[in-house]
XYZ file of C-alpha atoms in Angstrom:
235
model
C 176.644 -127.236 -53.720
C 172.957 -126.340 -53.744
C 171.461 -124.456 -51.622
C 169.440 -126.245 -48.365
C 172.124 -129.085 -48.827
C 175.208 -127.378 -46.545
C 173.954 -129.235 -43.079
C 174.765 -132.582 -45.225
C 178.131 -132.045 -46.551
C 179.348 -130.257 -43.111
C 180.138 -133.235 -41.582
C 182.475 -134.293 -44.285
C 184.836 -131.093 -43.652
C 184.610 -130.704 -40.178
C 188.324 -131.315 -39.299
C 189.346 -128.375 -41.859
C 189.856 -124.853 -40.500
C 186.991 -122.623 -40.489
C 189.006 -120.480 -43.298
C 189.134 -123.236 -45.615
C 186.012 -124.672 -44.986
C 184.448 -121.585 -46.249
C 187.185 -121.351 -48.763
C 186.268 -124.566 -50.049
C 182.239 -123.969 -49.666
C 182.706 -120.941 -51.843
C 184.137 -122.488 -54.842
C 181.384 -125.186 -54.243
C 178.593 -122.550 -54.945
C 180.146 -120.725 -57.787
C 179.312 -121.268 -61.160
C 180.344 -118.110 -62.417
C 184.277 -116.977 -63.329
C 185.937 -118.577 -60.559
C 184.935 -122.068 -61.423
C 185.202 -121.217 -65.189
C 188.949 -119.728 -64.696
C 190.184 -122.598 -62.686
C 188.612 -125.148 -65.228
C 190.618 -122.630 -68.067
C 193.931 -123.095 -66.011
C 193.526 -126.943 -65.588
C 192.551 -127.476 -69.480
C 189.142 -128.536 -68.987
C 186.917 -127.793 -71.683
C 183.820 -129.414 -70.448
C 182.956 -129.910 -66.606
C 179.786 -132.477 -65.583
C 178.589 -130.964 -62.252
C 176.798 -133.276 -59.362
C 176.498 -132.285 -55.713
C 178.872 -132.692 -53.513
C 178.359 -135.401 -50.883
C 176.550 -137.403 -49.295
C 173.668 -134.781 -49.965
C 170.277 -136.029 -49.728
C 171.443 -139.806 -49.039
C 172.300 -138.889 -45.372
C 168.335 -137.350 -45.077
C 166.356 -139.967 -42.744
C 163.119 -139.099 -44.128
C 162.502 -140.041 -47.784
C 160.015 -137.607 -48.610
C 162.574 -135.324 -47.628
C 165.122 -136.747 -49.328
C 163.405 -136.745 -52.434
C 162.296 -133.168 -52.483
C 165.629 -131.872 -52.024
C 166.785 -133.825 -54.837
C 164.448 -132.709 -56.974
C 165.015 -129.321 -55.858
C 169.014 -129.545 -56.371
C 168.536 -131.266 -60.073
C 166.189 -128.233 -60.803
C 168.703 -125.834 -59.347
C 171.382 -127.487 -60.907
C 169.597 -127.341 -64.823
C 169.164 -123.594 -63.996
C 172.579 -122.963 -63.746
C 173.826 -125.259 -66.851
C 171.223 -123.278 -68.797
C 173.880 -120.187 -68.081
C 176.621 -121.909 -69.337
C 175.690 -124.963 -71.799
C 178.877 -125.007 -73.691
C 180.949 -125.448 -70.606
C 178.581 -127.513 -67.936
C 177.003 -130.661 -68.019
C 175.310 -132.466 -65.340
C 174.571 -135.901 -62.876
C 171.349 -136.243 -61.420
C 171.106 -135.967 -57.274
C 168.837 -138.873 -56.407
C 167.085 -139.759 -53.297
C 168.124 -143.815 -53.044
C 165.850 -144.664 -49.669
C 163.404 -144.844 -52.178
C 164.736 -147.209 -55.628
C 161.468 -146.145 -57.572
C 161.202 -142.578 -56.049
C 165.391 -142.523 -57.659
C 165.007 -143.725 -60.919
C 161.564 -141.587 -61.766
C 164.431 -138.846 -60.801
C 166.775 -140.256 -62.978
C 164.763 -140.630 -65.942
C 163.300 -136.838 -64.848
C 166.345 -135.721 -64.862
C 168.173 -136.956 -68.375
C 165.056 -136.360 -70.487
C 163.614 -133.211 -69.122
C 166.750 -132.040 -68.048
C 169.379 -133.584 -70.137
C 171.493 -134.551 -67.439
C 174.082 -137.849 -68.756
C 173.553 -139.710 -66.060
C 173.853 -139.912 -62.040
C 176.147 -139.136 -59.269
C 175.675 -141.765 -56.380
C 177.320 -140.656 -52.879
C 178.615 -144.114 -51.717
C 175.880 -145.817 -49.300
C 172.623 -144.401 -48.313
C 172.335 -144.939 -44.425
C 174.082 -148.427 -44.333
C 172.317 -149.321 -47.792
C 174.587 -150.148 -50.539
C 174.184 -150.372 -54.466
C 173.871 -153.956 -54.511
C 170.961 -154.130 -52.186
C 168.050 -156.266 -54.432
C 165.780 -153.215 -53.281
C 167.249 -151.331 -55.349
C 166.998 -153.032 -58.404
C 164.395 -151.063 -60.002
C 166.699 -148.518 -60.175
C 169.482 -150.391 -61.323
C 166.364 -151.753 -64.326
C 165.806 -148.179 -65.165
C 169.786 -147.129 -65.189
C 170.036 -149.891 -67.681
C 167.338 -148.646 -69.842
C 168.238 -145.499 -70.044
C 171.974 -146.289 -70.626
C 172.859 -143.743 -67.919
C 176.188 -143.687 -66.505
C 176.198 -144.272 -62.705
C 179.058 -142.581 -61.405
C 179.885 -143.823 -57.394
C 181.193 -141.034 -55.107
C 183.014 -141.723 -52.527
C 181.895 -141.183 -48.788
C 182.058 -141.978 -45.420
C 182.059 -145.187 -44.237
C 179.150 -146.528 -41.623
C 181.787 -147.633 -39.465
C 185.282 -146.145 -39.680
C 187.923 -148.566 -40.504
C 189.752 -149.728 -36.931
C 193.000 -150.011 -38.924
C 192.864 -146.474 -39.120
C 192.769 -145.603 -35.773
C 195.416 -143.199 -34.611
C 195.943 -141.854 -37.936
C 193.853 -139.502 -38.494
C 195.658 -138.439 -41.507
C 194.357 -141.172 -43.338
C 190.816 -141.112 -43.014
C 188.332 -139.608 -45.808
C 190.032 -138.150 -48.777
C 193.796 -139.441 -47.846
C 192.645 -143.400 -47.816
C 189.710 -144.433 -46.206
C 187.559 -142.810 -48.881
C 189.391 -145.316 -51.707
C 189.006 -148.615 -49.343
C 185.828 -147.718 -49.211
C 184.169 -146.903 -52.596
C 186.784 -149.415 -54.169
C 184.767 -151.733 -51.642
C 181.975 -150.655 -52.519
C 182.213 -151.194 -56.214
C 183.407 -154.312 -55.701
C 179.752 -155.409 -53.937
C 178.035 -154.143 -56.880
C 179.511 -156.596 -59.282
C 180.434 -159.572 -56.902
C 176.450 -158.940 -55.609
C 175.607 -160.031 -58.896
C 174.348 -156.240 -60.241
C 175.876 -157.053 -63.660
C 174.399 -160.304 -64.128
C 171.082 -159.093 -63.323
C 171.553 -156.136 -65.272
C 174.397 -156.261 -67.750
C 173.983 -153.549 -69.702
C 174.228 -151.078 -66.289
C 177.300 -148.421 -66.577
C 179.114 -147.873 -63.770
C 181.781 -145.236 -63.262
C 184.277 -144.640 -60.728
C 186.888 -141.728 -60.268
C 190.387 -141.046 -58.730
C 192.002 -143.512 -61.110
C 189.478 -146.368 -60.453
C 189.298 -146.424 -56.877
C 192.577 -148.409 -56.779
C 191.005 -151.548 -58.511
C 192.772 -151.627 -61.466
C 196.061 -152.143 -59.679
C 194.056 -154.881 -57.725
C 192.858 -156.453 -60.826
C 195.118 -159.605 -61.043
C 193.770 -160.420 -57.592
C 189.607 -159.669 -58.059
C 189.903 -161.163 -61.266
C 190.789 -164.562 -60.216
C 187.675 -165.703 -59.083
C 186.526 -168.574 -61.974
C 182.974 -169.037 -62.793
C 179.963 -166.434 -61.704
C 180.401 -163.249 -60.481
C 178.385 -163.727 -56.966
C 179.992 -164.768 -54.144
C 177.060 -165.122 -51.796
C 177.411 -169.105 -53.092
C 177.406 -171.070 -50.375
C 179.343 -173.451 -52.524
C 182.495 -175.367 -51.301
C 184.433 -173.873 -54.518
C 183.065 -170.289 -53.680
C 184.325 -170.424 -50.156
C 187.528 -171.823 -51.257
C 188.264 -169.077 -53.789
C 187.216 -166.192 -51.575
């Protein structure tokens, strides 16, 4: 966590007791021994660092929005620089603004070194496979960087839900919805537009990979914003 970005995440831990809220907030905004002993005691060796969400991407005003990213990617370098041989990092990127994010990006992993990008789900309703963003999704691809998508908050939350709170955010909702999410991206057609794109997702794929027998069966193109008979048939 970055400082000037707390407003953002609050939201996302407002259930949670104020004692482990700031619990939580205070391992967010160390770098120092108490992240490095509890990456010693889980066996990591290496940690890449990104801000926690949905940072910047819940800002309504882009200029904003892409000042504090650029401010938390600077902030972020400084405190790799302390600790190269145990940090690396993801980039914090404005998306309101697809050209304003990958000028980041590229900012970011050659003046910064950064491997890549940390994307916090949907950016006020917009998601990944939007065509406005593919300038981004051009300059991902030629830079090779890996797009790692976060999970966050849905726009809506899922009705099913309801009554349970217990399962929203981290529990469930959080998977249905990035899993969801990722599935866009490459039935959107971001892959056939740009198929040399890397994207990464977390938590042991988002639960796709035990889904895969079923989003696999589609035949033929990825898209399925066909209007085709077959299309409709096989969604």
């Amino acid at each position: 966590m970055c400082p000037g970005l707390e407003d953002y995440w609050a939201p996302t831990v407002a259930d949670m007791p104020a004692n482990k809220r700031e619990a939580f907030l205070a391992r967010l905004t160390d770098f120092g021994e108490m992240r490095l002993a509890a990456m010693d005691k889980a066996g990591i060796e290496r940690a890449v660092l990104a801000v926690a969400g949905p940072g910047v991407q819940a800002e309504r005003d882009t200029k904003t929005a892409c000042r504090r990213a650029r401010e938390a990617n600077d902030f972020l370098a400084g405190e790799i620089d302390k600790r190269p041989d145990r940090y690396s990092g993801f980039a914090h990127l404005a998306m309101q603004d697809a050209v304003a994010a990958a000028d980041e990006l590229e900012r970011s992993m050659r003046e910064l070194k950064f491997c890549g990008a940390m994307i916090n789900g949907h950016t006020n309703g917009k998601y990944l496979d939007d065509r406005s963003l593919d300038p981004f999704w051009e300059r991902a691809q030629a830079l090779e960087a890996l797009i790692y998508l976060h999970p966050a908050d849905p726009v809506t939350p899922a009705p099913v839900l309801d009554g349970y709170k217990g399962l929203r955010r981290a529990t469930w909702e959080w998977t249905f919805e990035t899993g969801s999410h990722a599935l866009r991206i490459v039935f959107g057609g971001v892959f056939d537009r740009f198929p040399r794109a890397r994207l990464g997702l977390g938590h042991l794929g988002e639960t796709l990979p035990f889904c895969s027998g079923v989003s696999t069966a589609v035949p033929g193109r990825t898209s399925m914003r066909s209007s085709s008979p077959s299309a409709r048939r096989n969604t």
